[in-house]
mmCIF file of C-alpha atoms in Angstrom:
data_model
loop_
_atom_site.group_PDB
_atom_site.id
_atom_site.type_symbol
_atom_site.label_atom_id
_atom_site.label_comp_id
_atom_site.label_asym_id
_atom_site.label_seq_id
_atom_site.Cartn_x
_atom_site.Cartn_y
_atom_site.Cartn_z
ATOM 1 C CA UNK A 1 -106.513 -87.118 -24.566
ATOM 2 C CA UNK A 2 -108.287 -84.194 -23.595
ATOM 3 C CA UNK A 3 -105.366 -82.699 -22.050
ATOM 4 C CA UNK A 4 -103.897 -82.289 -25.566
ATOM 5 C CA UNK A 5 -107.113 -81.248 -26.815
ATOM 6 C CA UNK A 6 -107.623 -78.730 -24.343
ATOM 7 C CA UNK A 7 -103.499 -77.770 -25.409
ATOM 8 C CA UNK A 8 -104.541 -78.116 -29.071
ATOM 9 C CA UNK A 9 -108.230 -76.049 -28.301
ATOM 10 C CA UNK A 10 -106.618 -73.337 -26.760
ATOM 11 C CA UNK A 11 -103.147 -72.691 -28.624
ATOM 12 C CA UNK A 12 -106.198 -72.689 -32.382
ATOM 13 C CA UNK A 13 -108.767 -69.791 -30.430
ATOM 14 C CA UNK A 14 -106.054 -66.990 -29.550
ATOM 15 C CA UNK A 15 -105.005 -67.033 -33.350
ATOM 16 C CA UNK A 16 -106.185 -64.562 -34.734
ATOM 17 C CA UNK A 17 -108.718 -65.477 -37.547
ATOM 18 C CA UNK A 18 -108.285 -63.954 -40.993
ATOM 19 C CA UNK A 19 -108.996 -66.480 -42.762
ATOM 20 C CA UNK A 20 -112.688 -66.842 -43.631
ATOM 21 C CA UNK A 21 -112.512 -68.547 -47.528
ATOM 22 C CA UNK A 22 -115.457 -70.002 -49.414
ATOM 23 C CA UNK A 23 -114.681 -71.970 -52.346
ATOM 24 C CA UNK A 24 -116.421 -74.120 -55.026
ATOM 25 C CA UNK A 25 -114.226 -76.762 -56.756
ATOM 26 C CA UNK A 26 -115.057 -78.735 -59.466
ATOM 27 C CA UNK A 27 -112.796 -81.096 -62.111
ATOM 28 C CA UNK A 28 -111.915 -84.692 -63.622
ATOM 29 C CA UNK A 29 -109.823 -86.553 -65.765
ATOM 30 C CA UNK A 30 -108.707 -90.089 -65.686
ATOM 31 C CA UNK A 31 -108.042 -92.492 -63.020
ATOM 32 C CA UNK A 32 -103.752 -93.976 -63.060
ATOM 33 C CA UNK A 33 -103.489 -97.903 -63.212
ATOM 34 C CA UNK A 34 -107.470 -98.145 -64.035
ATOM 35 C CA UNK A 35 -109.603 -97.410 -67.299
ATOM 36 C CA UNK A 36 -112.037 -95.488 -65.301
ATOM 37 C CA UNK A 37 -112.494 -91.517 -65.486
ATOM 38 C CA UNK A 38 -113.583 -89.988 -61.933
ATOM 39 C CA UNK A 39 -115.404 -86.181 -61.331
ATOM 40 C CA UNK A 40 -115.703 -84.272 -58.277
ATOM 41 C CA UNK A 41 -117.913 -80.733 -57.116
ATOM 42 C CA UNK A 42 -117.186 -79.687 -53.852
ATOM 43 C CA UNK A 43 -117.410 -76.911 -51.630
ATOM 44 C CA UNK A 44 -114.524 -76.190 -49.021
ATOM 45 C CA UNK A 45 -114.456 -73.491 -46.326
ATOM 46 C CA UNK A 46 -110.528 -71.918 -44.826
ATOM 47 C CA UNK A 47 -111.192 -71.408 -41.149
ATOM 48 C CA UNK A 48 -108.375 -69.881 -40.226
ATOM 49 C CA UNK A 49 -104.767 -68.965 -41.055
ATOM 50 C CA UNK A 50 -101.448 -69.040 -38.940
ATOM 51 C CA UNK A 51 -98.811 -66.696 -40.896
ATOM 52 C CA UNK A 52 -95.495 -68.401 -39.938
ATOM 53 C CA UNK A 53 -94.213 -65.752 -42.075
ATOM 54 C CA UNK A 54 -95.319 -63.123 -44.892
ATOM 55 C CA UNK A 55 -94.267 -65.685 -47.320
ATOM 56 C CA UNK A 56 -95.607 -69.142 -45.134
ATOM 57 C CA UNK A 57 -99.485 -69.457 -44.049
ATOM 58 C CA UNK A 58 -100.982 -72.817 -42.679
ATOM 59 C CA UNK A 59 -104.874 -73.081 -43.618
ATOM 60 C CA UNK A 60 -107.483 -74.879 -41.715
ATOM 61 C CA UNK A 61 -111.134 -76.211 -42.989
ATOM 62 C CA UNK A 62 -113.274 -78.094 -44.200
ATOM 63 C CA UNK A 63 -114.988 -79.868 -46.886
ATOM 64 C CA UNK A 64 -117.170 -81.605 -48.631
ATOM 65 C CA UNK A 65 -116.646 -83.719 -51.748
ATOM 66 C CA UNK A 66 -118.816 -85.274 -54.410
ATOM 67 C CA UNK A 67 -116.887 -87.495 -56.319
ATOM 68 C CA UNK A 68 -118.764 -90.222 -59.400
ATOM 69 C CA UNK A 69 -116.537 -92.108 -62.542
ATOM 70 C CA UNK A 70 -117.796 -93.524 -64.929
ATOM 71 C CA UNK A 71 -117.131 -96.922 -64.222
ATOM 72 C CA UNK A 72 -120.348 -99.808 -64.154
ATOM 73 C CA UNK A 73 -120.481 -100.024 -60.321
ATOM 74 C CA UNK A 74 -119.357 -98.091 -57.228
ATOM 75 C CA UNK A 75 -121.035 -94.786 -59.139
ATOM 76 C CA UNK A 76 -120.467 -92.392 -56.317
ATOM 77 C CA UNK A 77 -118.670 -91.348 -52.948
ATOM 78 C CA UNK A 78 -118.910 -88.029 -51.037
ATOM 79 C CA UNK A 79 -116.243 -87.142 -48.749
ATOM 80 C CA UNK A 80 -115.965 -84.971 -45.313
ATOM 81 C CA UNK A 81 -112.956 -83.644 -44.656
ATOM 82 C CA UNK A 82 -110.941 -81.216 -42.551
ATOM 83 C CA UNK A 83 -107.551 -80.099 -43.661
ATOM 84 C CA UNK A 84 -103.589 -78.288 -43.506
ATOM 85 C CA UNK A 85 -103.510 -76.627 -45.961
ATOM 86 C CA UNK A 86 -99.162 -75.193 -46.905
ATOM 87 C CA UNK A 87 -99.186 -72.404 -49.149
ATOM 88 C CA UNK A 88 -96.192 -70.450 -49.684
ATOM 89 C CA UNK A 89 -95.877 -67.060 -51.082
ATOM 90 C CA UNK A 90 -93.177 -66.040 -53.696
ATOM 91 C CA UNK A 91 -91.264 -62.557 -52.469
ATOM 92 C CA UNK A 92 -92.305 -60.490 -54.649
ATOM 93 C CA UNK A 93 -96.547 -59.154 -55.074
ATOM 94 C CA UNK A 94 -98.112 -58.700 -58.116
ATOM 95 C CA UNK A 95 -101.510 -57.733 -60.146
ATOM 96 C CA UNK A 96 -102.666 -60.715 -57.262
ATOM 97 C CA UNK A 97 -101.203 -62.871 -55.107
ATOM 98 C CA UNK A 98 -100.113 -66.496 -56.678
ATOM 99 C CA UNK A 99 -98.844 -68.952 -54.484
ATOM 100 C CA UNK A 100 -98.622 -73.328 -53.952
ATOM 101 C CA UNK A 101 -100.598 -75.096 -51.539
ATOM 102 C CA UNK A 102 -100.531 -78.521 -50.597
ATOM 103 C CA UNK A 103 -103.310 -80.311 -48.246
ATOM 104 C CA UNK A 104 -101.833 -83.051 -46.801
ATOM 105 C CA UNK A 105 -102.994 -85.500 -43.865
ATOM 106 C CA UNK A 106 -106.753 -84.032 -44.061
ATOM 107 C CA UNK A 107 -108.426 -86.867 -42.031
ATOM 108 C CA UNK A 108 -112.117 -88.093 -44.255
ATOM 109 C CA UNK A 109 -114.788 -90.343 -44.445
ATOM 110 C CA UNK A 110 -116.703 -91.431 -47.591
ATOM 111 C CA UNK A 111 -119.344 -92.558 -47.566
ATOM 112 C CA UNK A 112 -118.220 -95.726 -49.174
ATOM 113 C CA UNK A 113 -115.613 -97.519 -49.692
ATOM 114 C CA UNK A 114 -115.348 -98.344 -53.220
ATOM 115 C CA UNK A 115 -115.648 -96.211 -56.070
ATOM 116 C CA UNK A 116 -114.974 -97.363 -59.396
ATOM 117 C CA UNK A 117 -112.450 -100.391 -59.622
ATOM 118 C CA UNK A 118 -111.153 -97.914 -56.755
ATOM 119 C CA UNK A 119 -111.309 -100.201 -53.502
ATOM 120 C CA UNK A 120 -110.753 -98.996 -50.112
ATOM 121 C CA UNK A 121 -110.394 -100.062 -46.548
ATOM 122 C CA UNK A 122 -112.986 -99.569 -44.494
ATOM 123 C CA UNK A 123 -114.523 -94.909 -45.705
ATOM 124 C CA UNK A 124 -111.750 -93.685 -42.312
ATOM 125 C CA UNK A 125 -109.401 -91.351 -45.530
ATOM 126 C CA UNK A 126 -106.935 -88.611 -45.953
ATOM 127 C CA UNK A 127 -107.449 -85.689 -47.767
ATOM 128 C CA UNK A 128 -104.423 -84.327 -50.021
ATOM 129 C CA UNK A 129 -104.421 -81.661 -53.164
ATOM 130 C CA UNK A 130 -101.400 -79.948 -54.495
ATOM 131 C CA UNK A 131 -101.380 -77.460 -56.504
ATOM 132 C CA UNK A 132 -100.836 -73.530 -56.935
ATOM 133 C CA UNK A 133 -103.060 -71.147 -57.340
ATOM 134 C CA UNK A 134 -103.610 -66.486 -56.732
ATOM 135 C CA UNK A 135 -105.254 -64.293 -54.912
ATOM 136 C CA UNK A 136 -106.095 -61.882 -57.132
ATOM 137 C CA UNK A 137 -106.963 -57.873 -56.574
ATOM 138 C CA UNK A 138 -110.722 -56.700 -56.748
ATOM 139 C CA UNK A 139 -112.120 -53.233 -53.691
ATOM 140 C CA UNK A 140 -108.421 -52.994 -53.618
ATOM 141 C CA UNK A 141 -108.691 -55.882 -51.939
ATOM 142 C CA UNK A 142 -107.099 -59.845 -53.115
ATOM 143 C CA UNK A 143 -111.077 -61.113 -52.146
ATOM 144 C CA UNK A 144 -110.451 -63.288 -55.186
ATOM 145 C CA UNK A 145 -109.048 -67.053 -54.912
ATOM 146 C CA UNK A 146 -108.526 -69.108 -57.396
ATOM 147 C CA UNK A 147 -107.030 -72.748 -57.245
ATOM 148 C CA UNK A 148 -105.530 -75.301 -59.958
ATOM 149 C CA UNK A 149 -104.717 -78.503 -59.155
ATOM 150 C CA UNK A 150 -104.856 -82.702 -58.090
ATOM 151 C CA UNK A 151 -106.657 -83.320 -55.556
ATOM 152 C CA UNK A 152 -106.193 -87.832 -53.859
ATOM 153 C CA UNK A 153 -108.120 -89.337 -51.132
ATOM 154 C CA UNK A 154 -106.517 -92.647 -49.595
ATOM 155 C CA UNK A 155 -105.893 -94.389 -45.969
ATOM 156 C CA UNK A 156 -101.441 -93.526 -45.850
ATOM 157 C CA UNK A 157 -101.500 -97.709 -46.169
ATOM 158 C CA UNK A 158 -102.878 -97.819 -42.903
ATOM 159 C CA UNK A 159 -105.451 -100.498 -43.978
ATOM 160 C CA UNK A 160 -104.503 -103.242 -45.804
ATOM 161 C CA UNK A 161 -107.252 -101.998 -49.181
ATOM 162 C CA UNK A 162 -105.741 -99.380 -50.680
ATOM 163 C CA UNK A 163 -106.255 -97.628 -53.871
ATOM 164 C CA UNK A 164 -105.663 -93.693 -53.999
ATOM 165 C CA UNK A 165 -108.717 -92.642 -55.726
ATOM 166 C CA UNK A 166 -107.344 -89.207 -57.561
ATOM 167 C CA UNK A 167 -108.777 -86.652 -59.907
ATOM 168 C CA UNK A 168 -106.195 -85.648 -61.512
ATOM 169 C CA UNK A 169 -107.497 -81.764 -62.598
ATOM 170 C CA UNK A 170 -109.062 -80.146 -60.212
ATOM 171 C CA UNK A 171 -110.126 -75.348 -60.422
ATOM 172 C CA UNK A 172 -111.495 -74.240 -57.032
ATOM 173 C CA UNK A 173 -112.952 -70.776 -57.312
ATOM 174 C CA UNK A 174 -113.238 -68.314 -53.821
ATOM 175 C CA UNK A 175 -113.763 -65.432 -51.983
ATOM 176 C CA UNK A 176 -113.386 -64.565 -48.850
ATOM 177 C CA UNK A 177 -116.318 -63.482 -47.311
#
């Protein structure tokens, strides 16, 4: 296992760093298959980008997410995640660079295993997020970022209790730093 970690670390450190993107997020909406409504806010930091081609980038980052609900019990949890994010860009550039993105299988620690009536078996979970974004030209560069997405936490059925925790509408605003 140590040699795998050493190889992965070497590959990550050998790549040029071009990310350094800081985003704040907020959002909310109804939990599917439940009567509760969830809200979120948080912060994401993408620290590494691998450019596979002009149209495909992979970002690596970390995030802190606070989730709340209007249910009577278990009203708040916090999640700490590491995420890979695939960005898919169109062929043509425009006033800003639009793209589709997906975060999947981002290992996460959740502070409690229940939010409202949604239950996870333990404190291990995965973050998934899918949406549409744009890098907006500011000061002659694509410095600003606007993202609209759906965010989801679950344990991918690795454990018996796996009620997903969803926030159907999330906005991320950020910039390159």
